[in-house]
Amino acid sequence: MAAAEATFPITRRRIGLTLILAALGLLFLLLLYALGTRVPGSLEGRPAPDFTLALFDGREISLSDLRGQVVVVNFWASWCSPCRKEAPLLEEAWRSYGDRGVVFLGVDYVDTESEARAYLRQFGITYPNGPDRGSLIGRAFGITGVPETFFIDPQGKVAFAFPIPIDRASLTAALEELLA
Amino acid sequence: MLARTPLLVLLILFLSATAVLAQGGIEETVKEIAESLNCPLCQGLTLYDCPLTICEQMRGVIREKLVAGESRETIVQYFVEQYGEEVLNAPPKSGFNLAAWILPFVGLLFGGAFLAIVVASWLRPRSSHPAREMPAPPEGRDPYLDRVERELEEL
């Protein structure tokens, strides 16, 4: 009886310790998960995350296939007013710089297909565009809204990131610097 | 020809009523599906409650797909493919998301075990823990009690 009484507090302490350790382990795992899924900071100077875009016209384009070319990735949505303002500018730049080897890619972020297609028709967009299925591309680029524009150099690194609507001067300056 | 007119009117009325009832049924299903999905852009609002344009567009897509005869499951699956699993109001019961379903019960289990241990320690007679017993009062009069009594008398 005396022996049983002597061992009881030790067993109880061991159970308590196990519970605390298990809770801490669980918290640690949750922390690791949260760190793994956190939104990246600015991508400028870092390799652009690779992605494959299923285009509205049925084709597919992978960013890695465009290595050696300057790529402009623009995130947009049909419901976004600033996107509507910059859409004609982007199309105009594509028509001017497409011949110089610049590729424009439009990534339609959190949108509905019929409205997105109507938007592309309305602004006469001719460069490749596709929906960001599952918002995976937007998440990989760490976008916080639309529009956002990324300029990727021929080595596949993000040279400039514009987490804001882009204007003609910035667009031209970024492209000229990358083509120089 | 005139005899057929009332029949025709009745038929038109019946078809209109059926269409209205069917539309009402569809709207109810749109609401149910929209309530089971989250707005993909804001926190804590369902697709049904959210006033954003995108959510209005998405509710329109649900309506179109229901009219086209698609099942509720197919529609929800379409939204998951388009906007990611975050669009689901309740996480799916698979992969890491399973944790969201299991952890509350694990928490309850751990909490219950912790409570049981604490309550057991409360209920255990103090004599079994001689080390935790209050020290015995010193022999003779307590000087503190003496002082309290003296001060009370002075009052």
Coordinates of C-alpha atoms in Angstrom, one line a residue:
Chain A
M1 CA 0.0 0.0 0.0
A2 CA 2.8 2.3 1.0
A3 CA 4.7 1.4 -2.2
A4 CA 1.6 2.1 -4.4
E5 CA 1.1 5.6 -2.7
A6 CA 4.8 6.4 -3.3
T7 CA 4.6 5.6 -7.1
F8 CA 1.2 7.3 -7.7
P9 CA 2.5 10.9 -7.8
I10 CA 5.3 9.9 -10.1
T11 CA 2.9 8.3 -12.6
R12 CA 0.6 11.3 -12.4
R13 CA 3.5 13.7 -13.0
R14 CA 4.5 11.6 -16.0
I15 CA 1.0 11.8 -17.5
G16 CA 1.0 15.5 -17.0
L17 CA 4.4 15.9 -18.6
T18 CA 3.3 13.7 -21.5
L19 CA 0.2 15.8 -22.0
I20 CA 2.2 19.1 -22.0
L21 CA 4.9 17.6 -24.4
A22 CA 2.1 16.4 -26.7
A23 CA 0.5 19.8 -26.7
L24 CA 3.9 21.6 -27.4
G25 CA 4.6 19.1 -30.2
L26 CA 1.3 19.8 -31.8
L27 CA 1.9 23.6 -31.5
F28 CA 5.3 23.1 -33.1
L29 CA 3.8 21.2 -36.0
L30 CA 1.2 23.9 -36.6
L31 CA 3.9 26.5 -36.5
L32 CA 5.9 24.6 -39.1
Y33 CA 2.8 24.3 -41.3
A34 CA 2.1 28.1 -40.9
L35 CA 5.7 29.0 -41.8
G36 CA 5.6 26.6 -44.9
T37 CA 2.5 28.3 -46.2
R38 CA 3.3 31.9 -45.4
V39 CA 3.1 34.5 -48.1
P40 CA 6.6 35.3 -49.5
G41 CA 8.0 38.8 -49.3
S42 CA 8.9 40.8 -52.4
L43 CA 10.1 38.6 -55.1
E44 CA 12.4 41.2 -56.7
G45 CA 15.9 39.7 -57.3
R46 CA 14.6 36.1 -56.7
P47 CA 13.8 33.4 -59.2
A48 CA 10.2 33.7 -60.4
P49 CA 8.0 30.8 -59.2
D50 CA 7.4 28.5 -62.2
F51 CA 3.8 27.9 -63.2
T52 CA 1.8 26.5 -66.1
L53 CA -1.1 28.6 -67.2
A54 CA -4.0 26.9 -68.9
L55 CA -5.0 29.6 -71.4
F56 CA -8.6 30.7 -72.3
D57 CA -7.9 29.5 -75.9
G58 CA -7.2 26.0 -74.7
R59 CA -3.3 26.1 -75.0
E60 CA -0.9 25.9 -72.1
I61 CA 2.2 28.0 -71.3
S62 CA 4.8 27.2 -68.7
L63 CA 7.0 30.1 -67.5
S64 CA 10.1 27.8 -67.6
D65 CA 9.6 27.4 -71.4
L66 CA 10.1 31.1 -71.8
R67 CA 13.6 31.2 -70.3
G68 CA 15.8 33.5 -72.3
Q69 CA 13.0 36.0 -72.9
V70 CA 11.7 38.9 -70.9
V71 CA 8.3 38.0 -69.5
V72 CA 5.7 40.4 -68.1
V73 CA 3.2 38.6 -65.8
N74 CA 0.2 40.7 -65.1
F75 CA -2.4 39.6 -62.5
W76 CA -5.9 41.0 -63.2
A77 CA -9.6 40.4 -62.7
S78 CA -12.7 41.5 -64.6
W79 CA -14.2 43.1 -61.4
C80 CA -11.1 45.2 -60.7
S81 CA -11.4 48.9 -61.8
P82 CA -7.7 49.7 -61.8
C83 CA -7.1 46.6 -64.0
R84 CA -9.6 48.0 -66.5
K85 CA -7.5 51.3 -66.6
E86 CA -4.2 49.5 -67.3
A87 CA -5.6 46.9 -69.7
P88 CA -5.3 49.1 -72.9
L89 CA -1.8 50.1 -71.8
L90 CA -0.6 46.5 -71.4
E91 CA -2.1 45.5 -74.8
E92 CA -0.4 48.5 -76.4
A93 CA 3.0 47.6 -74.8
W94 CA 2.5 43.9 -75.9
R95 CA 2.0 45.1 -79.5
S96 CA 5.1 47.4 -79.3
Y97 CA 7.5 45.0 -77.5
G98 CA 6.3 41.6 -78.7
D99 CA 8.5 42.0 -81.7
R100 CA 11.5 42.5 -79.5
G101 CA 11.0 39.2 -77.8
V102 CA 9.0 40.3 -74.8
V103 CA 6.2 37.9 -73.7
F104 CA 3.2 39.1 -71.9
L105 CA 1.1 36.7 -69.8
G106 CA -2.2 37.7 -68.2
V107 CA -3.2 35.8 -65.1
D108 CA -6.9 36.1 -64.3
Y109 CA -7.1 36.0 -60.5
V110 CA -10.3 35.1 -58.6
D111 CA -12.8 35.6 -61.4
T112 CA -15.6 34.0 -63.3
E113 CA -14.9 32.8 -66.8
S114 CA -17.7 34.5 -68.8
E115 CA -16.9 37.9 -67.3
A116 CA -13.1 37.3 -67.8
R117 CA -13.7 36.5 -71.5
A118 CA -16.0 39.6 -71.9
Y119 CA -13.2 41.7 -70.4
L120 CA -10.6 40.3 -72.8
R121 CA -13.0 41.0 -75.7
Q122 CA -13.8 44.5 -74.5
F123 CA -10.2 45.6 -74.3
G124 CA -9.1 43.6 -77.4
I125 CA -6.4 41.8 -75.4
T126 CA -4.4 39.5 -77.8
Y127 CA -1.6 38.3 -75.5
P128 CA -2.0 34.9 -73.7
N129 CA -4.3 34.9 -70.8
G130 CA -5.6 32.3 -68.5
P131 CA -7.4 31.8 -65.2
D132 CA -5.4 31.2 -62.0
R133 CA -7.0 28.0 -61.0
G134 CA -7.1 27.5 -57.3
S135 CA -5.3 30.9 -56.9
L136 CA -2.0 28.9 -56.9
I137 CA 0.0 31.3 -59.1
G138 CA -1.2 34.3 -57.2
R139 CA -0.2 32.6 -53.9
A140 CA 3.2 31.6 -55.3
F141 CA 3.9 35.2 -56.3
G142 CA 2.6 36.5 -53.0
I143 CA 0.1 38.9 -54.5
T144 CA -2.1 40.8 -52.1
G145 CA -4.6 42.0 -54.7
V146 CA -5.0 43.0 -58.3
P147 CA -3.5 44.4 -60.4
E148 CA 0.1 43.4 -59.8
T149 CA 2.7 43.2 -62.5
F150 CA 6.0 41.3 -62.4
F151 CA 8.9 41.7 -64.9
I152 CA 11.0 38.5 -65.3
D153 CA 14.4 38.7 -66.9
P154 CA 15.8 36.2 -69.4
Q155 CA 17.5 34.2 -66.5
G156 CA 14.1 33.7 -64.9
K157 CA 14.6 36.1 -62.1
V158 CA 12.0 38.7 -61.0
A159 CA 13.7 42.0 -62.0
F160 CA 10.8 44.3 -61.0
A161 CA 7.6 43.8 -59.0
F162 CA 4.7 46.3 -59.1
P163 CA 2.2 45.5 -56.4
I164 CA 0.2 48.5 -57.7
P165 CA -1.4 49.6 -61.0
I166 CA 1.3 50.2 -63.5
D167 CA 1.6 53.4 -65.6
R168 CA 3.1 53.9 -69.1
A169 CA 6.4 55.4 -67.8
S170 CA 7.1 52.6 -65.4
L171 CA 6.2 49.9 -67.9
T172 CA 8.4 51.4 -70.6
A173 CA 11.3 52.1 -68.2
A174 CA 11.3 48.5 -66.9
L175 CA 11.1 46.9 -70.3
E176 CA 13.8 49.2 -71.8
E177 CA 16.1 48.4 -68.9
L178 CA 15.6 44.6 -69.3
L179 CA 16.1 44.8 -73.1
A180 CA 19.2 47.0 -72.9
Chain B
M1 CA -61.7 27.4 -81.6
L2 CA -63.4 29.5 -78.9
A3 CA -64.0 26.5 -76.7
R4 CA -60.3 25.7 -76.8
T5 CA -59.2 29.2 -75.6
P6 CA -59.9 28.6 -71.8
L7 CA -57.9 25.4 -72.0
L8 CA -55.0 27.2 -73.6
V9 CA -55.2 29.9 -71.0
L10 CA -55.2 27.3 -68.2
L11 CA -52.2 25.5 -69.8
I12 CA -50.2 28.8 -70.1
L13 CA -51.1 29.6 -66.4
F14 CA -50.0 26.1 -65.3
L15 CA -46.7 26.3 -67.2
S16 CA -46.0 29.8 -65.8
A17 CA -46.7 28.6 -62.3
T18 CA -44.4 25.6 -62.7
A19 CA -41.7 27.8 -64.1
V20 CA -42.0 30.2 -61.1
L21 CA -42.0 27.3 -58.6
A22 CA -38.9 25.8 -60.3
Q23 CA -37.2 29.2 -60.2
G24 CA -38.0 29.5 -56.5
G25 CA -36.5 26.0 -56.0
I26 CA -33.3 27.0 -57.8
E27 CA -33.0 30.2 -55.9
E28 CA -33.2 28.2 -52.6
T29 CA -30.5 25.8 -53.9
V30 CA -28.3 28.8 -55.0
K31 CA -28.7 30.1 -51.4
E32 CA -27.8 26.8 -49.9
I33 CA -24.7 26.3 -52.1
A34 CA -23.6 29.9 -51.7
E35 CA -23.9 29.6 -47.9
S36 CA -21.6 26.5 -48.0
L37 CA -18.9 28.5 -49.7
N38 CA -16.6 31.4 -48.6
C39 CA -16.0 34.6 -50.4
P40 CA -12.5 34.0 -52.0
L41 CA -11.4 37.5 -51.2
C42 CA -12.7 38.5 -47.8
Q43 CA -12.6 36.9 -44.3
G44 CA -15.6 35.4 -42.6
L45 CA -18.2 36.1 -45.2
T46 CA -20.0 33.4 -47.1
L47 CA -20.6 33.7 -50.8
Y48 CA -24.3 34.3 -50.0
D49 CA -23.6 37.3 -47.6
C50 CA -20.8 39.0 -49.5
P51 CA -21.7 42.1 -51.4
L52 CA -18.5 42.0 -53.6
T53 CA -19.0 41.9 -57.4
I54 CA -17.0 38.7 -57.7
C55 CA -19.4 37.0 -55.2
E56 CA -22.4 38.2 -57.2
Q57 CA -20.8 36.8 -60.3
M58 CA -20.1 33.5 -58.5
R59 CA -23.7 33.3 -57.4
G60 CA -24.7 33.8 -61.0
V61 CA -22.4 30.9 -62.0
I62 CA -24.1 28.6 -59.4
R63 CA -27.5 29.6 -60.9
E64 CA -26.3 28.9 -64.5
K65 CA -24.9 25.5 -63.5
L66 CA -28.1 24.5 -61.6
V67 CA -30.2 25.5 -64.6
A68 CA -27.9 23.5 -66.8
G69 CA -28.7 20.5 -64.6
E70 CA -25.4 20.2 -62.8
S71 CA -25.5 18.5 -59.3
R72 CA -24.6 20.4 -56.1
E73 CA -21.5 18.3 -55.6
T74 CA -20.2 19.0 -59.2
I75 CA -20.8 22.8 -58.6
V76 CA -18.9 22.8 -55.3
Q77 CA -16.1 20.8 -56.9
Y78 CA -15.9 23.3 -59.7
F79 CA -15.5 26.2 -57.2
V80 CA -12.8 24.3 -55.3
E81 CA -10.9 23.8 -58.6
Q82 CA -11.3 27.4 -59.6
Y83 CA -10.6 29.1 -56.2
G84 CA -8.9 26.5 -54.0
E85 CA -10.0 24.6 -51.0
E86 CA -10.2 27.8 -49.0
V87 CA -13.5 28.5 -50.7
L88 CA -15.1 25.7 -48.7
N89 CA -16.9 26.8 -45.6
A90 CA -15.9 23.5 -43.8
P91 CA -12.5 22.0 -44.6
P92 CA -12.6 18.6 -46.5
K93 CA -12.1 15.5 -44.4
S94 CA -8.8 14.5 -45.9
G95 CA -5.1 15.3 -45.8
F96 CA -3.9 18.0 -43.4
N97 CA -7.4 19.4 -43.2
L98 CA -8.5 16.3 -41.4
A99 CA -6.7 17.9 -38.4
A100 CA -9.4 20.5 -38.2
W101 CA -12.0 17.7 -37.7
I102 CA -9.9 15.6 -35.3
L103 CA -8.1 18.3 -33.2
P104 CA -11.2 19.5 -31.4
F105 CA -11.9 16.0 -30.1
V106 CA -8.2 15.5 -29.3
G107 CA -8.4 18.8 -27.4
L108 CA -11.5 17.6 -25.5
L109 CA -9.8 14.3 -24.7
F110 CA -6.7 16.1 -23.4
G111 CA -8.7 18.7 -21.6
G112 CA -10.9 16.0 -20.0
A113 CA -7.8 14.0 -18.9
F114 CA -6.3 17.2 -17.4
L115 CA -9.5 18.0 -15.6
A116 CA -9.8 14.4 -14.3
I117 CA -6.2 14.6 -12.9
V118 CA -6.8 18.0 -11.3
V119 CA -10.2 17.0 -9.8
A120 CA -8.6 13.7 -8.6
S121 CA -5.9 15.6 -6.8
W122 CA -8.5 17.9 -5.1
L123 CA -10.5 14.9 -3.9
R124 CA -7.5 13.0 -2.6
P125 CA -7.3 13.2 1.2
R126 CA -4.6 15.7 2.2
S127 CA -3.0 13.1 4.6
S128 CA -1.6 11.2 1.5
H129 CA 0.5 14.3 0.7
P130 CA 2.3 15.1 4.0
A131 CA 4.7 17.4 2.2
R132 CA 1.8 19.6 1.0
E133 CA 0.2 20.0 4.4
M134 CA 0.0 23.4 6.0
P135 CA 2.7 23.8 8.7
A136 CA 1.3 23.2 12.1
P137 CA 0.6 26.4 14.1
P138 CA 3.4 27.1 16.5
E139 CA 2.9 26.2 20.1
G140 CA 1.5 28.9 22.4
R141 CA -0.1 32.1 21.4
D142 CA 0.2 33.6 17.9
P143 CA 1.8 37.0 18.2
Y144 CA -0.1 38.1 15.1
L145 CA -3.5 37.1 16.5
D146 CA -2.5 38.9 19.7
R147 CA -1.9 42.1 17.9
V148 CA -5.2 41.8 15.9
E149 CA -7.1 41.3 19.1
R150 CA -5.3 44.3 20.8
E151 CA -6.0 46.6 17.9
L152 CA -9.7 45.5 17.8
E153 CA -10.0 46.3 21.5
E154 CA -8.5 49.8 20.9
L155 CA -11.2 50.4 18.3

